[in-house]
Amino acid sequence: MIYSQIEDILNGFPTKNFKRGEVIYSEGEAPESVYFINFGLVGLFYIAQSGKETFLRIFDDKSIFGHRSYFAEENYHGSSIALKETQIIIVPKKECDAICEQHPQLLKLLLKQVSKDLASAELRISQLQDKSSEQRIAESLWFLKLRSPNQTWTRKEVGEYSGSSHESVARFLTKAENLGILKKEGRDIEILDEDRLLNFENVKK
Amino acid sequence: MIYSQIEDILNGFPTKNFKRGEVIYSEGEAPESVYFINFGLVGLFYIAQSGKETFLRIFDDKSIFGHRSYFAEENYHGSSIALKETQIIIVPKKECDAICEQHPQLLKLLLKQVSKDLASAELRISQLQDKSSEQRIAESLWFLKLRSPNQTWTRKEVGEYSGSSHESVARFLTKAENLGILKKEGRDIEILDEDRLLNFENVKK
DNA sequence: CGATAGATTGAGAGTTTTCAACCGATGTGG
DNA sequence: CCACATCGGTTGAAAACTCTCAATCTATCG
């Protein structure tokens, strides 16, 4: 089974639109549905007790989200928020059960997706201890730009993805621009030298 | 489907024993099998470029492991190492495919497991930024002791699980013992006051 | 009993955050 | 259309946290 088939299955389901900043579901809620993105961009965030936010995952066009909580049978562990104009198909639990029943291959596809996400998350745990803040910021910039090249990511979002403060991101951008690695364009950035960006630690000097 | 049924399915498969410290599989290898623990304890570790190790996951009696890479169709992203005398059933890929085919409920069980692990990993990402090293050590001690009460966890292992140095763990243990929160018993520890351990930040003074 | 791995403790170093002030752009309501 | 509020960005300086390094000690095992 491939992802485009999911679109066919869900064809005709009602859609809902969200503007940037609108919350699709909130941490702690019980999952009542699974979501499919027709177009747009959604971020999954966790807000810790101290108020510190972590940017956990990105979902873009033709992605499923909300399925982790659904299959784990847990409440949402984070909140999903539209990062730009986004159209979503909301698939209620009951329909979702039925679709999974009819398409056993779908379970395998989702298991593959979640398994990959687990590896990514665990590698991030390691990098938080292993890599410098600047290296993590460099890699996060590259990753976020790759995932959504036309998105103007804020310093705050990059910080929450990389595990650093938005001030550290600003400082890094200034430094990297002076080195000719990237170019600030208003609030957006353009990466000029991907190799030097990703090998920033060796370039620093 | 419940976990004990898996044992029945695998009944009769050949077993293999590992001593503490023995490697079951190594990072980077292609998954050729999935593993089931008859008895024992296994840790999944990732060693970063710098040599820093991260303790990612624990598997104990009657657990499946190695399945993440198998379903993600990726090479192992970490190495699994026996933490004490452990007996494992090695289920080759082919058999595993067949079993999944015959027991579609197994896929759902594994999807549930991996989904829960993903939430745990993502919460750990958040805590690395949100909580102090001492709080993380306290929670890791509690978690590891809960998962395997009779295991004598080394400071190094606790450090690699909590994301701190083994020296920080040793300092924490001394401090917590002086406060009567736990008791060092040779290399092992006994938790005396779980509540104060888990609310260490408020107790500190 | 000696060798080795694990544990402890102190001191110093370095990284990154926090706090604060300020700037600039954007957007809204009067 | 302007004034003002707000959000995002930048930069500096100080503070805090945790690690690293090093020396020493202790337990465990062959």
Coordinates of C-alpha atoms (C1' of nucleotides) in Angstrom, one line a residue:
Chain A
M1 CA 0.0 0.0 0.0
I2 CA 1.2 3.5 -0.8
Y3 CA 0.2 6.8 0.6
S4 CA -1.7 8.0 -2.4
Q5 CA -4.1 5.2 -2.0
I6 CA -5.1 6.6 1.4
E7 CA -6.2 9.7 -0.4
D8 CA -8.5 7.7 -2.6
I9 CA -10.0 5.9 0.4
L10 CA -10.7 9.2 2.1
N11 CA -12.0 10.9 -1.0
G12 CA -15.4 12.5 -0.2
F13 CA -14.8 12.8 3.6
P14 CA -15.6 16.3 4.9
T15 CA -12.7 18.7 5.2
K16 CA -11.9 21.5 7.6
N17 CA -9.6 24.5 7.1
F18 CA -7.2 26.0 9.7
K19 CA -5.3 29.3 9.6
R20 CA -1.7 29.6 10.9
G21 CA -1.7 29.3 14.7
E22 CA -5.0 27.5 15.0
V23 CA -5.0 24.5 17.3
I24 CA -6.2 21.2 15.7
Y25 CA -6.0 19.2 18.9
S26 CA -4.6 19.8 22.3
E27 CA -2.4 17.8 24.6
G28 CA -4.3 15.7 27.1
E29 CA -7.4 15.3 25.0
A30 CA -8.6 11.8 24.1
P31 CA -8.2 11.0 20.4
E32 CA -11.6 11.0 18.7
S33 CA -10.3 11.0 15.2
V34 CA -7.3 10.6 12.9
Y35 CA -6.3 13.4 10.6
F36 CA -5.2 13.6 7.0
I37 CA -3.7 16.7 5.5
N38 CA -5.0 17.6 2.0
F39 CA -2.6 20.6 1.9
G40 CA -0.8 22.7 4.4
L41 CA 1.6 22.3 7.2
V42 CA 1.1 21.2 10.8
G43 CA 3.5 21.1 13.8
L44 CA 3.3 18.9 16.9
F45 CA 4.4 20.7 20.1
Y46 CA 4.7 19.7 23.7
I47 CA 4.6 22.4 26.4
A48 CA 6.4 21.4 29.5
Q49 CA 5.5 22.5 33.0
S50 CA 8.0 25.4 32.9
G51 CA 6.3 26.7 29.8
K52 CA 9.1 25.6 27.6
E53 CA 7.9 24.3 24.2
T54 CA 9.4 21.5 22.2
F55 CA 8.7 21.2 18.5
L56 CA 8.3 17.4 18.1
R57 CA 7.2 16.6 14.6
I58 CA 6.1 18.2 11.3
F59 CA 3.3 17.0 9.0
D60 CA 2.9 18.2 5.5
D61 CA 0.8 17.5 2.4
K62 CA -0.8 14.1 2.3
S63 CA 0.4 13.2 5.8
I64 CA -1.5 11.4 8.5
F65 CA -1.3 12.6 12.0
G66 CA -3.0 12.0 15.4
H67 CA -2.5 8.3 14.7
R68 CA 0.1 7.8 17.4
S69 CA -2.4 8.5 20.2
Y70 CA -5.1 6.6 18.5
F71 CA -3.0 3.4 18.2
A72 CA -1.3 3.7 21.6
E73 CA -4.7 4.3 23.1
E74 CA -3.4 7.2 25.0
N75 CA -4.4 10.8 25.2
Y76 CA -2.5 13.2 23.0
H77 CA 0.9 13.9 24.4
G78 CA 1.3 17.1 22.4
S79 CA -0.7 19.7 20.6
S80 CA -1.0 20.0 16.9
I81 CA -1.1 23.5 15.4
A82 CA -1.4 24.7 11.9
L83 CA 1.8 26.4 10.7
K84 CA 0.1 27.8 7.6
E85 CA -3.2 27.6 5.8
T86 CA -4.1 24.0 6.0
Q87 CA -6.9 21.7 4.9
I88 CA -7.5 18.6 6.9
I89 CA -9.8 15.6 6.5
I90 CA -11.0 14.5 10.0
V91 CA -11.6 10.8 10.1
P92 CA -13.7 9.7 13.1
K93 CA -12.5 6.8 15.2
K94 CA -15.3 4.5 14.0
E95 CA -14.5 5.1 10.3
C96 CA -10.8 4.7 11.1
D97 CA -11.4 1.3 12.7
A98 CA -13.4 0.2 9.7
I99 CA -10.8 1.4 7.2
C100 CA -8.0 -0.4 9.2
E101 CA -10.1 -3.5 9.1
Q102 CA -10.7 -3.4 5.4
H103 CA -7.0 -2.5 4.6
P104 CA -4.7 -4.5 6.7
Q105 CA -1.8 -3.2 4.6
L106 CA -2.5 0.2 6.1
L107 CA -1.5 -1.0 9.5
K108 CA 1.8 -2.1 8.2
L109 CA 2.3 1.3 6.5
L110 CA 1.6 3.1 9.7
L111 CA 3.8 0.8 11.7
K112 CA 6.6 1.6 9.3
Q113 CA 6.0 5.3 9.7
V114 CA 5.8 5.3 13.5
S115 CA 8.9 3.0 13.6
K116 CA 10.9 5.6 11.6
D117 CA 9.6 8.4 13.8
L118 CA 10.8 6.5 16.8
A119 CA 14.3 6.3 15.4
S120 CA 14.3 10.0 14.6
A121 CA 13.2 10.8 18.1
E122 CA 15.8 8.6 19.7
L123 CA 18.5 10.1 17.5
R124 CA 17.4 13.5 18.7
I125 CA 17.8 12.4 22.3
S126 CA 21.3 11.4 21.5
Q127 CA 22.2 14.6 19.7
L128 CA 20.9 16.8 22.5
Q129 CA 23.8 15.4 24.5
D130 CA 26.3 14.9 21.9
K131 CA 26.2 18.0 19.6
S132 CA 26.7 21.6 20.3
S133 CA 23.8 24.0 20.2
E134 CA 25.2 25.5 17.0
Q135 CA 25.4 22.1 15.3
R136 CA 21.9 21.3 16.3
I137 CA 20.6 24.6 15.0
A138 CA 22.4 24.1 11.7
E139 CA 20.9 20.7 11.3
S140 CA 17.5 21.9 12.3
L141 CA 17.6 24.8 9.8
W142 CA 18.6 22.4 7.1
F143 CA 15.9 19.9 8.0
L144 CA 13.1 22.4 8.3
K145 CA 14.0 24.1 5.1
L146 CA 14.1 20.8 3.4
R147 CA 10.7 19.8 4.7
S148 CA 9.1 23.0 3.7
P149 CA 11.3 25.2 1.6
N150 CA 8.8 28.0 1.2
Q151 CA 8.0 28.3 4.9
T152 CA 9.4 31.2 6.8
W153 CA 10.4 29.5 10.0
T154 CA 10.7 31.7 13.0
R155 CA 13.8 31.7 15.3
K156 CA 11.5 30.5 18.0
E157 CA 10.4 27.5 16.0
V158 CA 14.0 26.6 15.0
G159 CA 15.0 26.9 18.7
E160 CA 12.1 24.6 19.8
Y161 CA 13.1 22.1 17.1
S162 CA 16.8 22.2 17.8
G163 CA 16.6 22.4 21.6
S164 CA 18.1 25.8 22.0
S165 CA 16.9 29.4 22.8
H166 CA 15.7 31.7 20.1
E167 CA 18.5 34.0 21.0
S168 CA 21.0 31.3 20.2
V169 CA 19.4 30.8 16.9
A170 CA 19.6 34.5 16.1
R171 CA 23.3 34.6 17.1
F172 CA 24.0 31.6 14.9
L173 CA 22.2 33.1 11.9
T174 CA 24.3 36.3 12.2
K175 CA 27.5 34.3 12.5
A176 CA 26.6 31.9 9.6
E177 CA 25.6 34.9 7.4
N178 CA 29.0 36.6 8.0
L179 CA 30.7 33.3 6.9
G180 CA 28.6 33.3 3.7
I181 CA 26.9 30.0 4.6
L182 CA 23.4 31.5 4.4
K183 CA 21.6 34.7 3.7
K184 CA 19.0 36.4 5.9
E185 CA 16.1 37.7 3.8
G186 CA 13.8 39.6 6.1
R187 CA 12.5 36.9 8.4
D188 CA 13.3 34.1 6.0
I189 CA 16.7 32.7 5.3
E190 CA 18.3 31.1 2.2
I191 CA 20.9 28.4 2.6
L192 CA 23.9 29.2 0.3
D193 CA 26.3 26.4 1.3
E194 CA 24.6 23.3 2.6
D195 CA 27.9 21.4 3.1
R196 CA 29.4 24.1 5.3
L197 CA 26.2 24.5 7.2
L198 CA 26.0 20.8 8.0
N199 CA 29.7 20.7 9.0
F200 CA 29.5 23.9 10.9
E201 CA 31.7 22.7 13.8
N202 CA 34.6 22.3 11.4
V203 CA 34.0 25.6 9.8
K204 CA 33.6 27.8 12.8
K205 CA 37.1 29.3 12.9
Chain B
M1 CA -4.1 -10.3 21.1
I2 CA -2.0 -10.2 24.2
Y3 CA 1.7 -10.7 24.8
S4 CA 1.4 -14.1 26.4
Q5 CA 0.0 -15.5 23.1
I6 CA 3.2 -14.5 21.4
E7 CA 5.1 -16.9 23.7
D8 CA 2.8 -19.7 22.6
I9 CA 3.4 -18.9 18.9
L10 CA 7.2 -18.9 19.5
N11 CA 7.2 -22.1 21.6
G12 CA 9.7 -24.5 20.2
F13 CA 11.9 -21.9 18.4
P14 CA 15.6 -22.3 19.2
T15 CA 16.9 -20.1 22.0
K16 CA 20.2 -18.4 22.6
N17 CA 21.8 -17.2 25.8
F18 CA 23.8 -14.1 26.4
K19 CA 25.9 -12.9 29.4
R20 CA 26.0 -9.4 30.7
G21 CA 27.8 -7.2 28.3
E22 CA 27.3 -9.4 25.2
V23 CA 26.1 -7.7 22.1
I24 CA 23.0 -9.1 20.5
Y25 CA 23.0 -6.9 17.4
S26 CA 25.0 -3.8 16.5
E27 CA 24.1 -0.4 15.1
G28 CA 24.2 -0.3 11.3
E29 CA 23.5 -3.9 10.7
A30 CA 20.5 -4.9 8.6
P31 CA 17.8 -6.6 10.6
E32 CA 17.7 -10.3 9.8
S33 CA 15.5 -11.3 12.7
V34 CA 13.3 -10.1 15.5
Y35 CA 14.0 -11.1 19.1
F36 CA 11.9 -12.3 22.0
I37 CA 13.2 -12.4 25.5
N38 CA 12.4 -15.5 27.5
F39 CA 14.1 -14.1 30.5
G40 CA 16.7 -11.5 31.2
L41 CA 17.3 -7.8 30.5
V42 CA 18.5 -6.0 27.4
G43 CA 19.4 -2.4 26.8
L44 CA 19.3 -0.5 23.5
F45 CA 22.2 2.0 23.2
Y46 CA 23.3 4.5 20.6
I47 CA 26.9 5.6 20.4
A48 CA 27.4 9.0 18.9
Q49 CA 30.4 10.1 16.9
S50 CA 32.0 11.7 19.9
G51 CA 31.8 8.3 21.7
K52 CA 29.0 9.5 24.0
E53 CA 26.5 6.7 24.6
T54 CA 22.8 7.1 25.1
F55 CA 20.7 4.5 26.8
L56 CA 17.6 4.5 24.6
R57 CA 15.3 1.6 25.7
I58 CA 15.0 -1.4 28.0
F59 CA 13.5 -4.7 27.2
D60 CA 12.7 -7.3 29.9
D61 CA 11.0 -10.6 30.3
K62 CA 8.6 -11.5 27.4
S63 CA 9.5 -8.4 25.4
I64 CA 10.0 -8.2 21.7
F65 CA 12.9 -6.1 20.3
G66 CA 14.6 -5.5 17.1
H67 CA 11.1 -5.0 15.5
R68 CA 11.5 -1.2 15.0
S69 CA 14.2 -1.7 12.4
Y70 CA 12.4 -4.6 10.9
F71 CA 9.2 -2.7 10.3
A72 CA 10.9 0.6 9.4
E73 CA 13.0 -1.4 6.9
E74 CA 16.0 0.4 8.2
N75 CA 19.3 -0.8 9.6
Y76 CA 19.5 -0.9 13.3
H77 CA 20.0 2.7 14.7
G78 CA 21.4 1.4 18.0
S79 CA 23.0 -1.7 19.5
S80 CA 21.3 -4.1 21.9
I81 CA 23.3 -5.4 24.7
A82 CA 22.4 -8.0 27.4
L83 CA 22.4 -6.3 30.8
K84 CA 22.3 -9.6 32.7
E85 CA 22.0 -13.3 31.9
T86 CA 19.4 -13.3 29.2
Q87 CA 17.7 -16.0 27.1
I88 CA 16.4 -14.9 23.7
I89 CA 14.4 -16.5 20.9
I90 CA 15.7 -15.4 17.5
V91 CA 12.9 -15.3 15.0
P92 CA 14.2 -15.0 11.4
K93 CA 12.7 -12.5 9.0
K94 CA 10.9 -15.2 7.0
E95 CA 9.2 -16.7 10.0
C96 CA 8.4 -13.3 11.2
D97 CA 6.7 -12.4 7.9
A98 CA 4.7 -15.5 8.1
I99 CA 3.6 -15.0 11.7
C100 CA 2.5 -11.4 11.0
E101 CA 0.5 -12.7 8.0
Q102 CA -1.2 -15.3 10.2
H103 CA -1.8 -13.0 13.1
P104 CA -3.0 -9.6 11.9
Q105 CA -3.7 -8.7 15.5
L106 CA 0.0 -8.9 16.2
L107 CA 0.6 -5.9 13.9
K108 CA -1.8 -3.9 16.0
L109 CA -0.1 -4.9 19.2
L110 CA 3.3 -3.9 17.8
L111 CA 1.9 -0.6 16.5
K112 CA 0.6 0.1 19.9
Q113 CA 3.9 -0.7 21.5
V114 CA 5.9 1.4 19.0
S115 CA 3.4 4.3 19.4
K116 CA 3.9 4.3 23.1
D117 CA 7.7 4.2 22.7
L118 CA 7.5 7.2 20.4
A119 CA 5.6 9.2 23.0
S120 CA 8.2 8.2 25.7
A121 CA 11.0 9.2 23.4
E122 CA 9.5 12.6 22.6
L123 CA 8.8 13.3 26.2
R124 CA 12.5 12.6 26.9
I125 CA 13.4 15.2 24.2
S126 CA 11.3 17.7 26.0
Q127 CA 12.7 16.9 29.5
L128 CA 16.3 17.2 28.3
Q129 CA 15.6 20.9 27.8
D130 CA 13.1 21.5 30.5
K131 CA 14.4 19.7 33.6
S132 CA 17.6 20.0 35.5
S133 CA 20.1 17.3 35.4
E134 CA 19.2 16.3 39.0
Q135 CA 15.5 16.0 38.2
R136 CA 16.3 13.8 35.2
I137 CA 18.6 11.6 37.3
A138 CA 16.0 11.3 40.0
E139 CA 13.3 10.2 37.5
S140 CA 15.7 7.9 35.7
L141 CA 16.6 6.2 39.0
W142 CA 13.0 5.7 39.7
F143 CA 12.2 4.4 36.3
L144 CA 15.1 2.0 36.1
K145 CA 14.4 0.7 39.6
L146 CA 10.8 0.2 38.7
R147 CA 11.5 -1.6 35.5
S148 CA 14.1 -3.9 37.1
P149 CA 14.1 -3.7 40.9
N150 CA 16.8 -6.3 41.4
Q151 CA 19.2 -4.9 38.8
T152 CA 22.2 -3.0 40.1
W153 CA 22.3 -0.1 37.7
T154 CA 25.7 1.5 37.3
R155 CA 26.1 5.3 37.6
K156 CA 27.2 5.2 34.0
E157 CA 24.0 3.5 32.9
V158 CA 21.8 5.9 34.9
G159 CA 23.8 8.8 33.4
E160 CA 23.3 7.5 29.8
Y161 CA 19.6 7.1 30.5
S162 CA 19.1 10.5 32.1
G163 CA 21.4 12.5 29.8
S164 CA 24.0 13.4 32.3
S165 CA 27.5 12.4 33.3
H166 CA 28.2 9.5 35.6
E167 CA 29.9 12.0 38.0
S168 CA 26.7 14.0 38.2
V169 CA 24.8 10.8 39.1
A170 CA 27.3 10.0 41.9
R171 CA 27.0 13.6 43.3
F172 CA 23.2 13.3 43.2
L173 CA 23.3 10.0 45.0
T174 CA 25.4 11.4 47.8
K175 CA 23.2 14.4 48.1
A176 CA 20.0 12.3 48.1
E177 CA 21.4 9.9 50.6
N178 CA 22.2 12.7 53.0
L179 CA 18.6 13.9 52.7
G180 CA 17.4 10.4 53.5
I181 CA 15.7 10.0 50.1
L182 CA 17.6 6.8 49.3
K183 CA 20.3 4.6 50.6
K184 CA 23.4 3.4 48.9
E185 CA 24.1 -0.3 49.4
G186 CA 27.4 -1.0 47.8
R187 CA 26.9 -0.3 44.2
D188 CA 23.2 -0.8 44.4
I189 CA 20.7 1.7 45.8
E190 CA 17.4 1.5 47.7
I191 CA 14.8 4.2 47.3
L192 CA 13.4 5.2 50.6
D193 CA 11.2 8.1 49.8
E194 CA 9.7 7.9 46.3
D195 CA 7.7 11.1 46.6
R196 CA 10.7 13.2 47.7
L197 CA 12.8 11.6 45.0
L198 CA 10.4 12.5 42.2
N199 CA 9.9 16.1 43.6
F200 CA 13.6 16.6 44.1
E201 CA 13.6 20.1 42.8
N202 CA 11.3 21.2 45.6
V203 CA 13.2 19.3 48.2
K204 CA 16.7 20.4 47.4
K205 CA 17.1 23.0 50.1
Chain C
dC1 C1' 46.0 -10.8 46.2
dG2 C1' 46.4 -8.1 42.4
dA3 C1' 44.1 -6.2 38.5
dT4 C1' 40.4 -3.8 36.8
dA5 C1' 36.0 -1.6 36.7
dG6 C1' 33.2 1.3 39.1
dA7 C1' 32.5 5.3 42.4
dT8 C1' 33.6 9.6 44.6
dT9 C1' 34.9 14.3 45.1
dG10 C1' 37.0 18.8 44.0
dA11 C1' 38.2 22.4 41.1
dG12 C1' 38.1 24.7 36.9
dA13 C1' 36.4 25.5 32.3
dG14 C1' 33.1 26.3 28.9
dT15 C1' 28.8 26.5 26.8
dT16 C1' 24.4 28.1 26.7
dT17 C1' 20.7 30.3 28.9
dT18 C1' 18.5 34.1 30.9
dC19 C1' 17.6 38.8 31.4
dA20 C1' 17.3 43.2 29.4
dA21 C1' 17.1 46.7 26.2
dC22 C1' 16.3 48.0 21.8
dC23 C1' 14.9 47.8 16.9
dG24 C1' 11.9 46.9 13.0
dA25 C1' 8.0 45.2 10.7
dT26 C1' 3.3 44.1 10.7
dG27 C1' -1.3 44.7 11.5
dT28 C1' -5.5 46.7 13.7
dG29 C1' -8.7 49.9 15.3
dG30 C1' -9.9 54.5 15.8
Chain D
dC1 C1' -4.3 57.0 7.2
dC2 C1' -2.0 57.2 11.5
dA3 C1' -0.9 55.6 16.2
dC4 C1' -0.1 52.1 18.8
dA5 C1' 0.3 47.4 20.2
dT6 C1' 2.4 43.3 19.3
dC7 C1' 5.3 40.0 17.5
dG8 C1' 9.7 38.7 16.0
dG9 C1' 14.5 39.7 15.9
dT10 C1' 19.1 41.3 17.6
dT11 C1' 22.8 42.0 20.7
dG12 C1' 25.3 42.4 25.1
dA13 C1' 26.5 41.1 29.6
dA14 C1' 26.0 38.3 33.4
dA15 C1' 24.8 34.1 35.6
dA16 C1' 24.1 29.3 36.0
dC17 C1' 24.6 24.8 35.1
dT18 C1' 26.9 20.8 34.0
dC19 C1' 30.8 18.7 32.2
dT20 C1' 35.5 17.5 32.0
dC21 C1' 39.7 16.4 34.1
dA22 C1' 42.2 14.5 37.6
dA23 C1' 43.2 12.2 41.7
dT24 C1' 41.8 8.9 44.9
dC25 C1' 39.1 5.3 46.8
dT26 C1' 36.5 0.9 46.8
dA27 C1' 34.5 -3.2 45.3
dT28 C1' 34.6 -7.2 42.7
dC29 C1' 36.5 -11.0 40.2
dG30 C1' 39.8 -14.2 38.4

